Coordinates of C-alpha atoms in Angstrom, one line a residue:
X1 CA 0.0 0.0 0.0
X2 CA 2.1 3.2 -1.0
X3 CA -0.4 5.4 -0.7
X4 CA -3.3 4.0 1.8
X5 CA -5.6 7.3 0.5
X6 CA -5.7 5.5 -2.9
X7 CA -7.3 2.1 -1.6
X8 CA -10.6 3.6 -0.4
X9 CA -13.2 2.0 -1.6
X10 CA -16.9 2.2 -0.7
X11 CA -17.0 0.1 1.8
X12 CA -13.5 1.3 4.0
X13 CA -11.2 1.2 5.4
X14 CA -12.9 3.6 7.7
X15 CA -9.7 4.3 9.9
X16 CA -5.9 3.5 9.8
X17 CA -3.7 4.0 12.7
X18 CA -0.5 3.7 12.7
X19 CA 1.8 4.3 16.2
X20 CA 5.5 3.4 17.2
X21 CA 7.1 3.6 20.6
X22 CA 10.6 4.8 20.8
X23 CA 11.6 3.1 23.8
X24 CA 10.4 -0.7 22.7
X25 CA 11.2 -0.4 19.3
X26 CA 7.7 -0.7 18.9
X27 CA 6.0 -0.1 14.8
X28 CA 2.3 -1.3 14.8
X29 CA -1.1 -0.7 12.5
X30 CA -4.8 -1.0 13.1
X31 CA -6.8 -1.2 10.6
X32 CA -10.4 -0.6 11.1
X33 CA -12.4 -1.8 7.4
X34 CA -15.9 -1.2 8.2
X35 CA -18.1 -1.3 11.2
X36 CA -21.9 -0.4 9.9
X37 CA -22.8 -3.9 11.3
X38 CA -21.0 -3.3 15.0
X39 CA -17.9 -2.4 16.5
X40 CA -14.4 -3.7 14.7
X41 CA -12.9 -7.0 15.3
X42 CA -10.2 -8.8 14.5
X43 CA -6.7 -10.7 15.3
X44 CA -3.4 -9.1 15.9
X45 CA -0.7 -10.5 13.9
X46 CA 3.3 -10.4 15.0
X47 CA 5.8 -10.6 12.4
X48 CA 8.6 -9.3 11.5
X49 CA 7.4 -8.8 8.0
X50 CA 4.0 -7.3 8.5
X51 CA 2.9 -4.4 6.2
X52 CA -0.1 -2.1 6.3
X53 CA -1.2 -3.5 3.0
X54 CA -1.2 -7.2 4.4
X55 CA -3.2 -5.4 8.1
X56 CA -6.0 -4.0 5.2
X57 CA -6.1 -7.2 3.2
X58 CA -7.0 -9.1 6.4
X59 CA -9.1 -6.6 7.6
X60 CA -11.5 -6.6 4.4
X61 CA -11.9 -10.1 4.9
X62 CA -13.1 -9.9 8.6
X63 CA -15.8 -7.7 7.1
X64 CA -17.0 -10.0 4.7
X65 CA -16.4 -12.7 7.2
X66 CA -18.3 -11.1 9.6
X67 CA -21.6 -10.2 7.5
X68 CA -21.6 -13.8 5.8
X69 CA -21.6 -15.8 9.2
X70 CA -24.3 -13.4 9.9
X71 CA -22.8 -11.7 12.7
X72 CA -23.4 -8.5 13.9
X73 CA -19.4 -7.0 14.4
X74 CA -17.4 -4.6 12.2
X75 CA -13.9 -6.0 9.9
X76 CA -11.0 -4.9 12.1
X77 CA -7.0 -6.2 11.8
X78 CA -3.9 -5.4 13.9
X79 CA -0.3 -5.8 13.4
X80 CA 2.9 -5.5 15.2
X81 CA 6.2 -5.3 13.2
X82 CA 8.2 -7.4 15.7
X83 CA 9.7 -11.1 16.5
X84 CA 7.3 -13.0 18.5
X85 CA 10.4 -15.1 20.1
X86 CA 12.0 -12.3 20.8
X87 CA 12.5 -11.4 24.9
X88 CA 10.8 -8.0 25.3
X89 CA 7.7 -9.3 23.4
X90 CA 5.5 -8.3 26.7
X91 CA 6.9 -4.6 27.0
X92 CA 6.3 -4.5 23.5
X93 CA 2.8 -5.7 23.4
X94 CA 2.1 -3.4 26.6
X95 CA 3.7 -0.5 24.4
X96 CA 1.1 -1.3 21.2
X97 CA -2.2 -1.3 23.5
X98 CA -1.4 2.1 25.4
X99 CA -0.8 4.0 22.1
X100 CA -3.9 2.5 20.9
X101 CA -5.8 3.2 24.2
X102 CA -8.0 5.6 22.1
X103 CA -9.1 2.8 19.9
X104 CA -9.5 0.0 22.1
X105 CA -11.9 -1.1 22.5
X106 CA -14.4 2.0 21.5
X107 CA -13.4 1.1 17.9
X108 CA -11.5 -2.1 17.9
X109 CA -11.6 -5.2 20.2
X110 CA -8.5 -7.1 20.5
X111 CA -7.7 -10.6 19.4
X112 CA -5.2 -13.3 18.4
X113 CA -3.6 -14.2 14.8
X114 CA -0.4 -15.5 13.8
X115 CA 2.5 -14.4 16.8
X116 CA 0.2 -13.8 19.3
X117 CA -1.2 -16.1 22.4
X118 CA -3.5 -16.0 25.2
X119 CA -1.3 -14.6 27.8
X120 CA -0.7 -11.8 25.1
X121 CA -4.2 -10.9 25.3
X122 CA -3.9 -11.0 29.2
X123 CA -1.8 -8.7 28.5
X124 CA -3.3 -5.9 27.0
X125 CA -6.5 -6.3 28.8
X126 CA -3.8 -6.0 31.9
X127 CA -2.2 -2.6 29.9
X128 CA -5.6 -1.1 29.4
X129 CA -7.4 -2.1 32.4
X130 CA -10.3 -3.3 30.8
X131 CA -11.9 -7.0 30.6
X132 CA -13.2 -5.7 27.4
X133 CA -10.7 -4.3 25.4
X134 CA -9.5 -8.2 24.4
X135 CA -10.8 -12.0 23.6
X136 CA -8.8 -14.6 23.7
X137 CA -7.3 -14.4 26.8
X138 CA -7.1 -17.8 28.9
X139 CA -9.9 -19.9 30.5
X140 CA -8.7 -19.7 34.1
X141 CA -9.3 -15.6 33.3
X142 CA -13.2 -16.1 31.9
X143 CA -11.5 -16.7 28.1
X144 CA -13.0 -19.2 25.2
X145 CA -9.9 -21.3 24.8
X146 CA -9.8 -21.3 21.0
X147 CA -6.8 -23.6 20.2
X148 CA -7.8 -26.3 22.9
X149 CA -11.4 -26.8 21.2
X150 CA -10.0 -26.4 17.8
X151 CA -12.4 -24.1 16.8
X152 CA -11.3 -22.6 13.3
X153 CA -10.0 -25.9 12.1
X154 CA -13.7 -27.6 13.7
X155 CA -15.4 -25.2 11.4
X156 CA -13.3 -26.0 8.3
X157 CA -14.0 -29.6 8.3
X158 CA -17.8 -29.0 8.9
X159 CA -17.4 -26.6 5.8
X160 CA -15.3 -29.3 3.8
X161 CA -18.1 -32.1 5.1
X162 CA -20.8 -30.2 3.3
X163 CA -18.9 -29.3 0.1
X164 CA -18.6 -33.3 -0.1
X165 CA -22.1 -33.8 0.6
X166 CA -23.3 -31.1 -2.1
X167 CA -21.1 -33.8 -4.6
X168 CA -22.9 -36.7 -2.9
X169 CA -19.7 -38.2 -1.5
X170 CA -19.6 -39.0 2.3
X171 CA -16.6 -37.6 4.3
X172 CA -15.6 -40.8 5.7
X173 CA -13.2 -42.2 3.1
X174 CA -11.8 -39.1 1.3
X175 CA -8.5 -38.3 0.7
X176 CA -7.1 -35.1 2.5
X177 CA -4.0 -32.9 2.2
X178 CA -3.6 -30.5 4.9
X179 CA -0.7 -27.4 4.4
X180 CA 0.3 -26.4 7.7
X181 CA -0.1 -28.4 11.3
X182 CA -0.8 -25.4 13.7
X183 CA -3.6 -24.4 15.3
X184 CA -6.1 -24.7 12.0
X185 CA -4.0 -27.2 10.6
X186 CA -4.1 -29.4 13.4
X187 CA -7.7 -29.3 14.6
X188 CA -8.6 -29.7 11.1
X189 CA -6.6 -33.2 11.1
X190 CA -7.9 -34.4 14.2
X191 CA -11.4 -33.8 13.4
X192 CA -10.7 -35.1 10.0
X193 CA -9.6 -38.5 11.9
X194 CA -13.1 -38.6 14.1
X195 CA -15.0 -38.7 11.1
X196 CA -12.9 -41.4 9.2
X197 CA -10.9 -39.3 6.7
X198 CA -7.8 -40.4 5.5
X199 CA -5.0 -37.6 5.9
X200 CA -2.5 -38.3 3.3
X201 CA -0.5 -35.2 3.0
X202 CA 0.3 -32.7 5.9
X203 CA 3.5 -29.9 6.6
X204 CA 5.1 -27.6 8.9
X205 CA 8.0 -24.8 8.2
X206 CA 10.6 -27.6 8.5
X207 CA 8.7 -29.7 5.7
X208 CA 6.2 -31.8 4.6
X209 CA 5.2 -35.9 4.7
X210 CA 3.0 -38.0 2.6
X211 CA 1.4 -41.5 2.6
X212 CA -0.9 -42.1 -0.3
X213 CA -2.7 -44.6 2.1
X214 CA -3.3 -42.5 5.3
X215 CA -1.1 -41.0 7.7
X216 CA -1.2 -42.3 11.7
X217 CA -3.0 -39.6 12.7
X218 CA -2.7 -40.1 16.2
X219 CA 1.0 -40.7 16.3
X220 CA 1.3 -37.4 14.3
X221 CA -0.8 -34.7 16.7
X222 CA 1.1 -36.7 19.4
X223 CA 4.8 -36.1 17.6
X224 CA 3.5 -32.4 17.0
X225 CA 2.8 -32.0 20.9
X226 CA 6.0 -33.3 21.7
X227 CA 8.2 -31.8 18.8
X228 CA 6.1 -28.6 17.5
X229 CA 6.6 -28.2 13.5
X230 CA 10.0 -30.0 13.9
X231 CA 7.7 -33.0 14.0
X232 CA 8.6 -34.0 10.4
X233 CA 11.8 -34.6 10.7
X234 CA 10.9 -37.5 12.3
X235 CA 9.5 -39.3 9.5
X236 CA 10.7 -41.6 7.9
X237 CA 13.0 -40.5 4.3
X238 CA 10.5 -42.6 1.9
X239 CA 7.6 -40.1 3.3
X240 CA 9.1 -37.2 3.2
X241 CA 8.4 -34.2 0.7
X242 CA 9.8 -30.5 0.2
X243 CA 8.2 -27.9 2.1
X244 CA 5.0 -27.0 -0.4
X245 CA 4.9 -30.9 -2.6
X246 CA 2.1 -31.6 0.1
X247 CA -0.4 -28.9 -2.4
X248 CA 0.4 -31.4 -5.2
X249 CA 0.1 -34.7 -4.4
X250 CA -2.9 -36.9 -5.3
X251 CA -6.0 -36.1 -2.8
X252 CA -9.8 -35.5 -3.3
X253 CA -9.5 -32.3 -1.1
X254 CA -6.4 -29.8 -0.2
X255 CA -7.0 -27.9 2.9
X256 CA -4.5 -24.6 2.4
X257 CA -4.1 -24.0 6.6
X258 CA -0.8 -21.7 6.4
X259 CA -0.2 -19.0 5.4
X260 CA -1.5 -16.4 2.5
X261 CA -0.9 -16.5 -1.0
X262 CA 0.8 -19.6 -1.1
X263 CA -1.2 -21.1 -4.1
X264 CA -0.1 -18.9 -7.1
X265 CA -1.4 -19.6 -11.1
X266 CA 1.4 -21.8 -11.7
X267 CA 0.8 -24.0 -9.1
X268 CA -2.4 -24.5 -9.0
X269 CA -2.4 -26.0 -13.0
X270 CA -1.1 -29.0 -10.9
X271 CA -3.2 -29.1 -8.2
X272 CA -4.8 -32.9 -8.1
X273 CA -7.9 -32.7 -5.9
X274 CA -10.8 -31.8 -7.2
X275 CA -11.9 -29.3 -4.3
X276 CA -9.9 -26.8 -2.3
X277 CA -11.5 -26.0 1.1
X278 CA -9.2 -22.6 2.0
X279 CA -8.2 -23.0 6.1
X280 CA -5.9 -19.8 5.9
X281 CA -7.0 -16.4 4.9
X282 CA -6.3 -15.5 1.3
X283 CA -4.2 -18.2 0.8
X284 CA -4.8 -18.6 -3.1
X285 CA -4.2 -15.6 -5.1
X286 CA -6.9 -14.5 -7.9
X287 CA -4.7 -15.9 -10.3
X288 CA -4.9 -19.5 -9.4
X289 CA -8.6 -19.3 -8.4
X290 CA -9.0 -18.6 -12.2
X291 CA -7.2 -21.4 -13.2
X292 CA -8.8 -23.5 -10.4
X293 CA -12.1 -22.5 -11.7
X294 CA -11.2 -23.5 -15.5
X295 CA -10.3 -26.7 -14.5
X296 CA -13.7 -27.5 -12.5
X297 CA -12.1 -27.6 -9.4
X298 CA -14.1 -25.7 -6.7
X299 CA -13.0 -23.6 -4.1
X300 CA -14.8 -23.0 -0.8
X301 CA -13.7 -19.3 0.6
X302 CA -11.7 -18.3 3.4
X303 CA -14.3 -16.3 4.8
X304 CA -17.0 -19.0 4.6
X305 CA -14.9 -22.3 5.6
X306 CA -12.7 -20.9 8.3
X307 CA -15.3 -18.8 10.2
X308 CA -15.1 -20.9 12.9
X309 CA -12.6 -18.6 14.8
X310 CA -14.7 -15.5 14.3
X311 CA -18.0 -17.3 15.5
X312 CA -16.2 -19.1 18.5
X313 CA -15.0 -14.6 18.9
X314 CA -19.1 -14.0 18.6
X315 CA -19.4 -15.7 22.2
X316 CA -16.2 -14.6 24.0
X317 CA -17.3 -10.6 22.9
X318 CA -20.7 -11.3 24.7
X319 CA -18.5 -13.0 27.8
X320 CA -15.9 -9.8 28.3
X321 CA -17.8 -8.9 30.9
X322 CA -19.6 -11.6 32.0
X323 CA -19.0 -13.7 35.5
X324 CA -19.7 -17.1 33.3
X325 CA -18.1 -18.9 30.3
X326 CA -20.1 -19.8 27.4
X327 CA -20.5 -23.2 27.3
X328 CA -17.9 -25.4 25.4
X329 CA -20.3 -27.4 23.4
X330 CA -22.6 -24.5 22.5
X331 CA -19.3 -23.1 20.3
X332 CA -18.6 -26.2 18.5
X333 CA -22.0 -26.9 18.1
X334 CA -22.9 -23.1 16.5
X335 CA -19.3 -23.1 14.8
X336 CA -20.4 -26.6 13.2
X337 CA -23.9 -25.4 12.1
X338 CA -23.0 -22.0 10.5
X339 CA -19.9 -23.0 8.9
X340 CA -21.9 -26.0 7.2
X341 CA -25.1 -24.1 6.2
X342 CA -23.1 -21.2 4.8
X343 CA -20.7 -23.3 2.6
X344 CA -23.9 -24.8 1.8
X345 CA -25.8 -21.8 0.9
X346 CA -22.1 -20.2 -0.9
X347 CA -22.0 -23.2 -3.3
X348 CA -25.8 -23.5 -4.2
X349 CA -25.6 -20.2 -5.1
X350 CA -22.8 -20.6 -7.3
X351 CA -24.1 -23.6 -9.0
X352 CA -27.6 -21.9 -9.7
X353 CA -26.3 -18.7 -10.7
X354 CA -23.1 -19.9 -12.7
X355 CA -20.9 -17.9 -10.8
X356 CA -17.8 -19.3 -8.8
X357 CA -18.3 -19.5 -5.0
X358 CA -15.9 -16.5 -3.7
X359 CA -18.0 -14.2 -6.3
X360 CA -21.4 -15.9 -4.6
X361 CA -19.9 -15.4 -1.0
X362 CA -19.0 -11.8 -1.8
X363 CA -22.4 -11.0 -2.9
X364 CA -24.1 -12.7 0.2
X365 CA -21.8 -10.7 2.6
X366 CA -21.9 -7.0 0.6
X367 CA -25.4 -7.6 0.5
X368 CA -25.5 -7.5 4.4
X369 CA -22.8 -4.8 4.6
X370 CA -24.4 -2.5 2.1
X371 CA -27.6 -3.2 3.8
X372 CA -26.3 -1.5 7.2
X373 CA -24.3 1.1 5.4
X374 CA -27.6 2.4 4.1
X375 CA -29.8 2.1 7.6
X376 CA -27.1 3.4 9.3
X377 CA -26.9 6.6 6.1
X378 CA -23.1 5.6 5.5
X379 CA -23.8 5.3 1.6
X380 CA -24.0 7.7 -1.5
X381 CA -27.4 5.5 -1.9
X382 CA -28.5 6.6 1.1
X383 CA -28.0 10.0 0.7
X384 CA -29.3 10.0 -2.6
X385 CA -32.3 8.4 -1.3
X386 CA -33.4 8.3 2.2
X387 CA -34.7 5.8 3.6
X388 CA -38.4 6.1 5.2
X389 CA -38.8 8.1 2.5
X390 CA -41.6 8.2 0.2
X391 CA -45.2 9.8 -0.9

């Protein structure tokens, strides 16, 4: 983003806030995308190599998210241009919430992404005083643990398990490769197990293993809790692939749970399942969901199969404040039921009206957006013609 002015667009972003902290070392962004369906909300992501262009990206897709789980809370983003290993991580987290004190959480609620934990949410509701300026801070503190119930990667198999059903194929049985073994990643695979799929493919940073007949699952999550992403290393040479082959290899489903952008044109003309269920955010580029779509291989969205971490964020928001937890099985449950109907409802609509899915998904969620925007007299529409009025 060289010039953030010139990516206005009608629907945001509405604010972006940059602030640094001499001291700490401190660089961080906040990018609030729109909020005519309720107050910004998003994850903070830690990286070295975060930009404000990547911070607005993300948050566009928390609005759409937002509006097509049917939610009522605004697309918000956060980033902090730092090492998550590093020592000082605290001082520097404290550092990002006080110059954003003015923000949070009257405009933007905190939450976790890539870099970021529970205790870093403790953290800045700590900084800021304030049960509510943060989810995702631990259970023992009144928190929804998100990676313990697996919620994102939960959703995404619910999300994949109705794609399959749409085809008339059960999920028991089918052939899934999984990119990345974290949070998502890992969930996803273990959930995956329960209902009888075969995992064939799955990678970390250090790599990537395959076995065309079906990996131990349990071994696996249990080498992962052991050995974190250095996992693969311990398998055996025979089954293992480069960092990346695991997108390639024969399956009826590749579950992208990494990172963005990591299925480009080129790759994708050798992609060899027949439906991509997108874990990550953004993590195929328009390019390859063009070539995706010309070869008849269909591509659930982002915002519609990994939902499961925003809805799972719909309950912890009502309990910032509250003296009880939500109830465990009430999240899986809702995470489950939303992230099935709407891929459901996505792909029906891109059958019916011949579009591809992310086109039908966008429409479904601006619809909801633009709806707000023009109740709430945020639009050129509304100005041009408001509402209530009439002879």
């Amino acid at each position: 983003m060289n010039d953030p002015l010139q990516s206005i667009d009608e629907w945001g972003p509405e604010k972006i806030v940059c602030v640094s902290d001499s001291r700490t070392g401190m660089r961080g962004v906040l990018v609030v995308d729109n909020t005519a369906r309720g107050t910004g909300k998003g994850g903070i992501r830690m990286s070295p190599a975060v930009t404000v262009t990547e911070i607005a990206r993300l948050a566009r897709v928390m609005t759409w998210k937002w509006a097509a789980a049917d939610l009522f809370h605004g697309g918000a983003k956060a980033g902090i241009v730092a090492d998550p290993a590093a020592p000082d991580k605290e001082r520097v987290v404290r550092a990002f919430a006080r110059k954003l004190a003015d923000q949070i959480p009257a405009s933007y609620v905190a939450g976790l992404d890539m870099g970021m934990t529970e205790r870093d949410a403790a953290i800045i509701q700590d900084e800021l005083g304030d049960r509510g300026a943060a989810v995702g801070v631990p259970e023992v503190l009144g928190g929804v643990p998100y990676d313990e119930l697996g919620v994102t990667g939960h959703g995404v198999v619910a999300a994949l398990d109705a794609a399959l059903r749409l085809r008339g194929r059960p999920i028991a049985g089918a052939r899934v490769s999984v990119q990345g073994f974290g949070a998502v990643g890992a969930a996803a695979v273990r959930r995956l197990h329960e209902l009888g799929a075969q995992v064939v493919a799955l990678s970390t940073v250090d790599g990537a293993v395959h076995d065309p007949d079906g990996l131990d699952v349990p071994w696996w999550l249990a080498r992962r809790t052991e050995h974190g992403d250095a996992c693969v290393r311990d398998a055996p040479a025979v089954k293992r692939l480069d960092r990346g082959a695991e997108l390639l290899v024969d399956c009826d489903v590749l579950l992208p749970a990494a990172g963005q952008d990591v299925l480009g044109a080129e790759l994708a003309a050798e992609v060899r399942a027949d439906l991509v269920v997108e874990g990550a955010n953004l993590p195929t580029t328009p390019g390859a969901r063009v070539v995706l779509a010309d070869r008849g291989i269909t591509v659930v969205p982002d915002f519609i199969a990994n939902a499961g971490g925003a809805i799972a964020a719909g309950f912890a928001m009502d309990a910032r404040r509250s003296a009880f937890r939500p109830a465990a099985d009430r999240i899986l449950d809702e995470v489950a039921e939303r992230c099935r109907d709407n891929t459901s409802l996505v792909l029906r609509s891109a059958r019916d009206r011949g579009l591809d899915p992310r086109t039908a998904a966008l429409d479904l969620a601006q619809d909801r957006v633009r709806a707000a925007m023009e109740l709430r007299g945020r639009s050129a529409r509304a100005e041009a013609e408001p509402i209530g009025a009439g002879g």
